[in-house]
Short mmCIF file of C-alpha atoms in Angstrom, two decimals:
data_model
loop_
_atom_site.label_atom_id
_atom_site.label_comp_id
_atom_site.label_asym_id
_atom_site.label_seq_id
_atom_site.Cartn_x
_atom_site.Cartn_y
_atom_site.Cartn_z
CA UNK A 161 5.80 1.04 -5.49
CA UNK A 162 4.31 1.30 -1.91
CA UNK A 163 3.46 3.93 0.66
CA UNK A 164 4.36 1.92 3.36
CA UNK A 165 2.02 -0.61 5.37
CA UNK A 166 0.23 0.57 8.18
CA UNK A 167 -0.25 -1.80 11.10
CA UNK A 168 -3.32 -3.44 11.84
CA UNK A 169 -4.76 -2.69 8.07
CA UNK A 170 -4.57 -4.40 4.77
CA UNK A 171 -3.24 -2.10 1.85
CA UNK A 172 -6.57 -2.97 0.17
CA UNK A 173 -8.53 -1.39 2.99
CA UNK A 174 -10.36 2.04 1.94
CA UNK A 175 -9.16 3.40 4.81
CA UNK A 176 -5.71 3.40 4.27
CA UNK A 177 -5.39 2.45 0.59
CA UNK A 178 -6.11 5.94 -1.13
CA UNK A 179 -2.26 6.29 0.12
CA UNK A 180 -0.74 4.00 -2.49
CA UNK A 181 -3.20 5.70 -5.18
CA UNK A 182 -2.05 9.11 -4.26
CA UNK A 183 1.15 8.12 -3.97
CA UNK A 184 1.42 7.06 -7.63
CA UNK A 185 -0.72 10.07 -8.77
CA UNK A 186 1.60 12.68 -7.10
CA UNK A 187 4.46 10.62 -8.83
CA UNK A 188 3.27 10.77 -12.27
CA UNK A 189 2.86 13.97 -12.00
CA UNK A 190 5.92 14.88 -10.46
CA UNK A 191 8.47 13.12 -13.11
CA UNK A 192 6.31 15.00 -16.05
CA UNK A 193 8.94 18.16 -14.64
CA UNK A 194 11.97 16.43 -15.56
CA UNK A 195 10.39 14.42 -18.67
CA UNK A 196 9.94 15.44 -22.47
CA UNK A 197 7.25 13.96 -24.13
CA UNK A 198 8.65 10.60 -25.66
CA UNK A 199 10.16 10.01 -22.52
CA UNK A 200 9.55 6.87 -20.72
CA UNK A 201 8.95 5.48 -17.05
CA UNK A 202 8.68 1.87 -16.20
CA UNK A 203 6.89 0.73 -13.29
CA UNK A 204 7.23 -3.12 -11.81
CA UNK A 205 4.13 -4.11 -9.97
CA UNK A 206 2.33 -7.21 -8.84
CA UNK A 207 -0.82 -7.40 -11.35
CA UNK A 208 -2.99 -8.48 -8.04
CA UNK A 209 -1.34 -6.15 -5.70
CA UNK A 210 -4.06 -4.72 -3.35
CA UNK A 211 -1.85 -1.35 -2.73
CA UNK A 212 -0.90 0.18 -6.02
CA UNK A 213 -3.75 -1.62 -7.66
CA UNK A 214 -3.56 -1.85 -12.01
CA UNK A 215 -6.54 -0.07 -12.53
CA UNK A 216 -6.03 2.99 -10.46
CA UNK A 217 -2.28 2.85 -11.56
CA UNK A 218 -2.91 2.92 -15.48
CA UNK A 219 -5.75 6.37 -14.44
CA UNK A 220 -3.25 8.07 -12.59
CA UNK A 221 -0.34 7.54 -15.43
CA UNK A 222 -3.29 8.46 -17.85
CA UNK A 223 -4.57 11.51 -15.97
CA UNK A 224 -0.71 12.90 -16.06
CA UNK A 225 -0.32 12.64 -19.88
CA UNK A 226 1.23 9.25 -20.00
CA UNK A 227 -0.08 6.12 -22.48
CA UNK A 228 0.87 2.54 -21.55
CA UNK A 229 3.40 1.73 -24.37
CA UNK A 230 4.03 -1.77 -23.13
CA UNK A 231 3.35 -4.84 -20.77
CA UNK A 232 5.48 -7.90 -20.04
CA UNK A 233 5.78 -10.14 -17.35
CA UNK A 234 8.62 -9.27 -14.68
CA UNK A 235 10.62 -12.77 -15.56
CA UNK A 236 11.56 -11.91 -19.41
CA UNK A 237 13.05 -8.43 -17.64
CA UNK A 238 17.21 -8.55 -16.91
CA UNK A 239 16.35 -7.96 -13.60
CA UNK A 240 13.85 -10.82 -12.85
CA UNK A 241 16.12 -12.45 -10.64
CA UNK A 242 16.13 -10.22 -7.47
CA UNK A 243 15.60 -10.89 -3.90
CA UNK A 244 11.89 -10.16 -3.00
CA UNK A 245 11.49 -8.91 0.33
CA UNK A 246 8.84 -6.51 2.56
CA UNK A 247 11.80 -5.11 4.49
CA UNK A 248 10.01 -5.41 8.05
CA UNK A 249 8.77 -7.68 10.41
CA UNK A 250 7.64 -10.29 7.66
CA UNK A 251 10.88 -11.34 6.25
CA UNK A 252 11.38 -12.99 9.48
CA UNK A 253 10.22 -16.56 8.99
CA UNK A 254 11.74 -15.94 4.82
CA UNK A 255 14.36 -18.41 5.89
CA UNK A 256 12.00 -21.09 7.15
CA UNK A 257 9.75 -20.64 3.76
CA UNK A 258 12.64 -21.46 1.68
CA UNK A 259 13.56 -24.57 3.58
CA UNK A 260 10.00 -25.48 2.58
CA UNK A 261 10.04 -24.52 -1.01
CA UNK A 262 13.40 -26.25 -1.38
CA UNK A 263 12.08 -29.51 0.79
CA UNK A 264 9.00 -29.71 -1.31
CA UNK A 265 9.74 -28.15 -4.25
CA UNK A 266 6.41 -26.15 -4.71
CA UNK A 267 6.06 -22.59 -4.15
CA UNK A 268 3.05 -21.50 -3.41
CA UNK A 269 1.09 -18.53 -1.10
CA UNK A 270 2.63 -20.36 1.46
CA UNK A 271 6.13 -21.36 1.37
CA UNK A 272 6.40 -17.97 -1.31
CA UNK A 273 9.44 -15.29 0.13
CA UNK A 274 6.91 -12.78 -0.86
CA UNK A 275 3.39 -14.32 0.35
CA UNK A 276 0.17 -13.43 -1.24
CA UNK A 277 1.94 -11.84 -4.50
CA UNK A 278 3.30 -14.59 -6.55
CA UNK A 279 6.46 -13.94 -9.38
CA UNK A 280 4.63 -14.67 -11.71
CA UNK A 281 2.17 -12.44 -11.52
CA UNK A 282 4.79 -9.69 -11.41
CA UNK A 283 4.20 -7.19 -14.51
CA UNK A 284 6.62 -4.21 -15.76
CA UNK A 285 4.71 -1.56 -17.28
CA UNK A 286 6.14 0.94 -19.64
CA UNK A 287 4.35 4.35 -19.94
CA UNK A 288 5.27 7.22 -22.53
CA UNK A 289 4.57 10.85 -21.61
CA UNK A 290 2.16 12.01 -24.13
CA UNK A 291 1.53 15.29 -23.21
CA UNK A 292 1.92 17.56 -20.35
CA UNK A 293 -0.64 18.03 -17.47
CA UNK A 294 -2.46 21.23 -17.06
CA UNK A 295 -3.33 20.95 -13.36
CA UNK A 296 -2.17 19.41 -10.72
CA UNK A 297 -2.59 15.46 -9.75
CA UNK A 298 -5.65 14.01 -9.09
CA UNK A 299 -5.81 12.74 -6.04
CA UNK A 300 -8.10 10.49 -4.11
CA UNK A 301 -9.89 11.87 -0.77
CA UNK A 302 -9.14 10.54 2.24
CA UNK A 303 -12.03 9.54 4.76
CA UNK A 304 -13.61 11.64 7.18
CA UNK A 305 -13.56 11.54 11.04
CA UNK A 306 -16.72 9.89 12.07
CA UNK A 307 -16.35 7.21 8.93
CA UNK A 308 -12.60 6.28 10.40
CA UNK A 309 -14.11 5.86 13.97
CA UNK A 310 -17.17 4.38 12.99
CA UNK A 311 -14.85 1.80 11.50
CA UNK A 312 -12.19 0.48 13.53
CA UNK A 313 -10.88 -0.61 16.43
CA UNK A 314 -7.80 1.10 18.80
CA UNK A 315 -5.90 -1.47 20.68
CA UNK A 316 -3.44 0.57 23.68
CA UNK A 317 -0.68 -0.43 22.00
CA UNK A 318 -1.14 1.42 19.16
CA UNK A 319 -2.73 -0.87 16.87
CA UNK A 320 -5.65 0.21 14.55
CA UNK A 321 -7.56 -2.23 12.45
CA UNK A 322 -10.62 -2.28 10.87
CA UNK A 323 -13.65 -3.57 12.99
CA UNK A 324 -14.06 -6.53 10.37
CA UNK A 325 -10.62 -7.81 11.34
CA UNK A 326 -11.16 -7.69 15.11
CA UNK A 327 -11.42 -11.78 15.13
CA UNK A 328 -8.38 -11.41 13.37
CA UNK A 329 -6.06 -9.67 15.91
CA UNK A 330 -8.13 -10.69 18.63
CA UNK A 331 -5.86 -13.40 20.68
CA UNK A 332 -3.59 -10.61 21.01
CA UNK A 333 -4.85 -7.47 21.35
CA UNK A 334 -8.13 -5.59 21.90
CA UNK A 335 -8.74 -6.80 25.62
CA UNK A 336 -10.84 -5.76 28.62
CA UNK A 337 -8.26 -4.48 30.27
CA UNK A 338 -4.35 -4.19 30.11
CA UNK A 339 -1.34 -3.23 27.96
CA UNK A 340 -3.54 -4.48 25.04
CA UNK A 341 -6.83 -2.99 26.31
CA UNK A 342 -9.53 -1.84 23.59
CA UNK A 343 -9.90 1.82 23.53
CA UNK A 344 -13.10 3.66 24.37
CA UNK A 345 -14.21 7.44 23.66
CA UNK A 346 -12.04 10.01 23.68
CA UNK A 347 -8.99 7.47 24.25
CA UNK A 348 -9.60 6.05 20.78
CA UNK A 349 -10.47 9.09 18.59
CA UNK A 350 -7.13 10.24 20.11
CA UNK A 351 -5.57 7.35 18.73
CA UNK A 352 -7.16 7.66 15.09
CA UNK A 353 -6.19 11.38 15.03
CA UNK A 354 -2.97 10.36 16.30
CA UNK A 355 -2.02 8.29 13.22
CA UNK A 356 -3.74 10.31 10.20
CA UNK A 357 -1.72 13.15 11.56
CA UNK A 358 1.63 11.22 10.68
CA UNK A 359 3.43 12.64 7.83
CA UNK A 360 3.39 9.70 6.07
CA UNK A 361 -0.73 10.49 5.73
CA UNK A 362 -0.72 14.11 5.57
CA UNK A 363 2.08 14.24 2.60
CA UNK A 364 -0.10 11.92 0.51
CA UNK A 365 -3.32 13.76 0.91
CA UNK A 366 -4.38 17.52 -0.57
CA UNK A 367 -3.81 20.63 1.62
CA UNK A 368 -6.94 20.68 4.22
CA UNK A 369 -7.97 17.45 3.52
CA UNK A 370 -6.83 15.66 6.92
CA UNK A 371 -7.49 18.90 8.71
CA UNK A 372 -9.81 16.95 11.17
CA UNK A 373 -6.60 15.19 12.42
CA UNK A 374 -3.79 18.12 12.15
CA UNK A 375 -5.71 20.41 13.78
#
């Protein structure tokens, strides 16, 4: 599970990463509609994944009336053997990694097809619907205005990161001047309204809560 990476931020960031949590929350939730109790969803996750992290995971499952039946590692599953992939811009040097991992024949956060989440730290986790839910999810609030813009950057190109990163995406972007100019005043709380208004923020967050951004 993912909400979908947002460029310029990790999926760990607190700025972005209440996505993945509500995503999972509103998901619970949702297949309780077409579940009995008894009935049984398994989830495959990386156990160190920074989006859908474990711990806020196993709430959301418990907060919708599930219990975590069981645990195993992803390779004792049938379906161990698939192709991992991030299915954008990433999987473009895949090919190259491989050479590497079949050259050397270590695989490691490096030469990995999947970097940073290793296979074997891939976990399926079974959950059994207890009981129904009263309410409706729980979901996590998003930040506020001034906390967004008091914490990033807006390159003119579209890109957002957090100011802790700038080093990061510096050589590139975040310039004086030009297509990759950093973005001052109203210019840049344009841009940060500009992307928590996409749907793909507004769909994961209560009704009102990104009103500063919507309008």
């Amino acid at each position: 599970p993912h909400a979908g990476a947002v460029r310029g931020m990790q999926d760990k960031d607190n700025l972005v990463n209440w996505r993945h949590t509500n995503m999972m929350a509103k998901f619970f939730w949702t297949a309780t509609r077409v579940l009995r109790p008894g009935g049984l969803i398994q989830v495959s996750s990386s156990s160190t994944a920074g989006g859908v992290q474990e711990n806020k995971m196993l709430a959301a499952a418990e907060s919708a009336g599930y219990k975590l039946v069981n645990r195993f590692w992803f390779h004792d599953w049938r379906l161990a053997g698939y192709n991992r992939v991030y299915g954008d811009y990433r999987d473009s040097d895949k090919r190259k990694r491989q050479v590497l991992v079949t050259a050397t024949g270590v695989q490691d956060d490096k030469t990995a097809p999947y970097r940073n989440q290793m296979p074997h730290q891939d976990t399926c986790y079974v959950f059994e619907l207890i009981r129904k839910p009263t309410g409706p999810p729980k979901l996590e609030k998003p930040p506020g205005k001034q906390q967004v813009l008091s914490a990033v950057d807006c390159c003119r190109c579209g890109l957002v990161c957090p100011k802790n990163r700038r080093s990061y995406f510096g050589e590139a972007h975040l310039k004086a001047r030009g297509p990759h100019e950093i973005l001052q005043g109203a210019e840049r709380e344009r841009a940060v309204m500009k992307l928590f208004s996409e749907e793909r923020f507004v769909n994961l967050a209560a009704p009102g809560d990104l009103k500063w951004a919507t309008g």
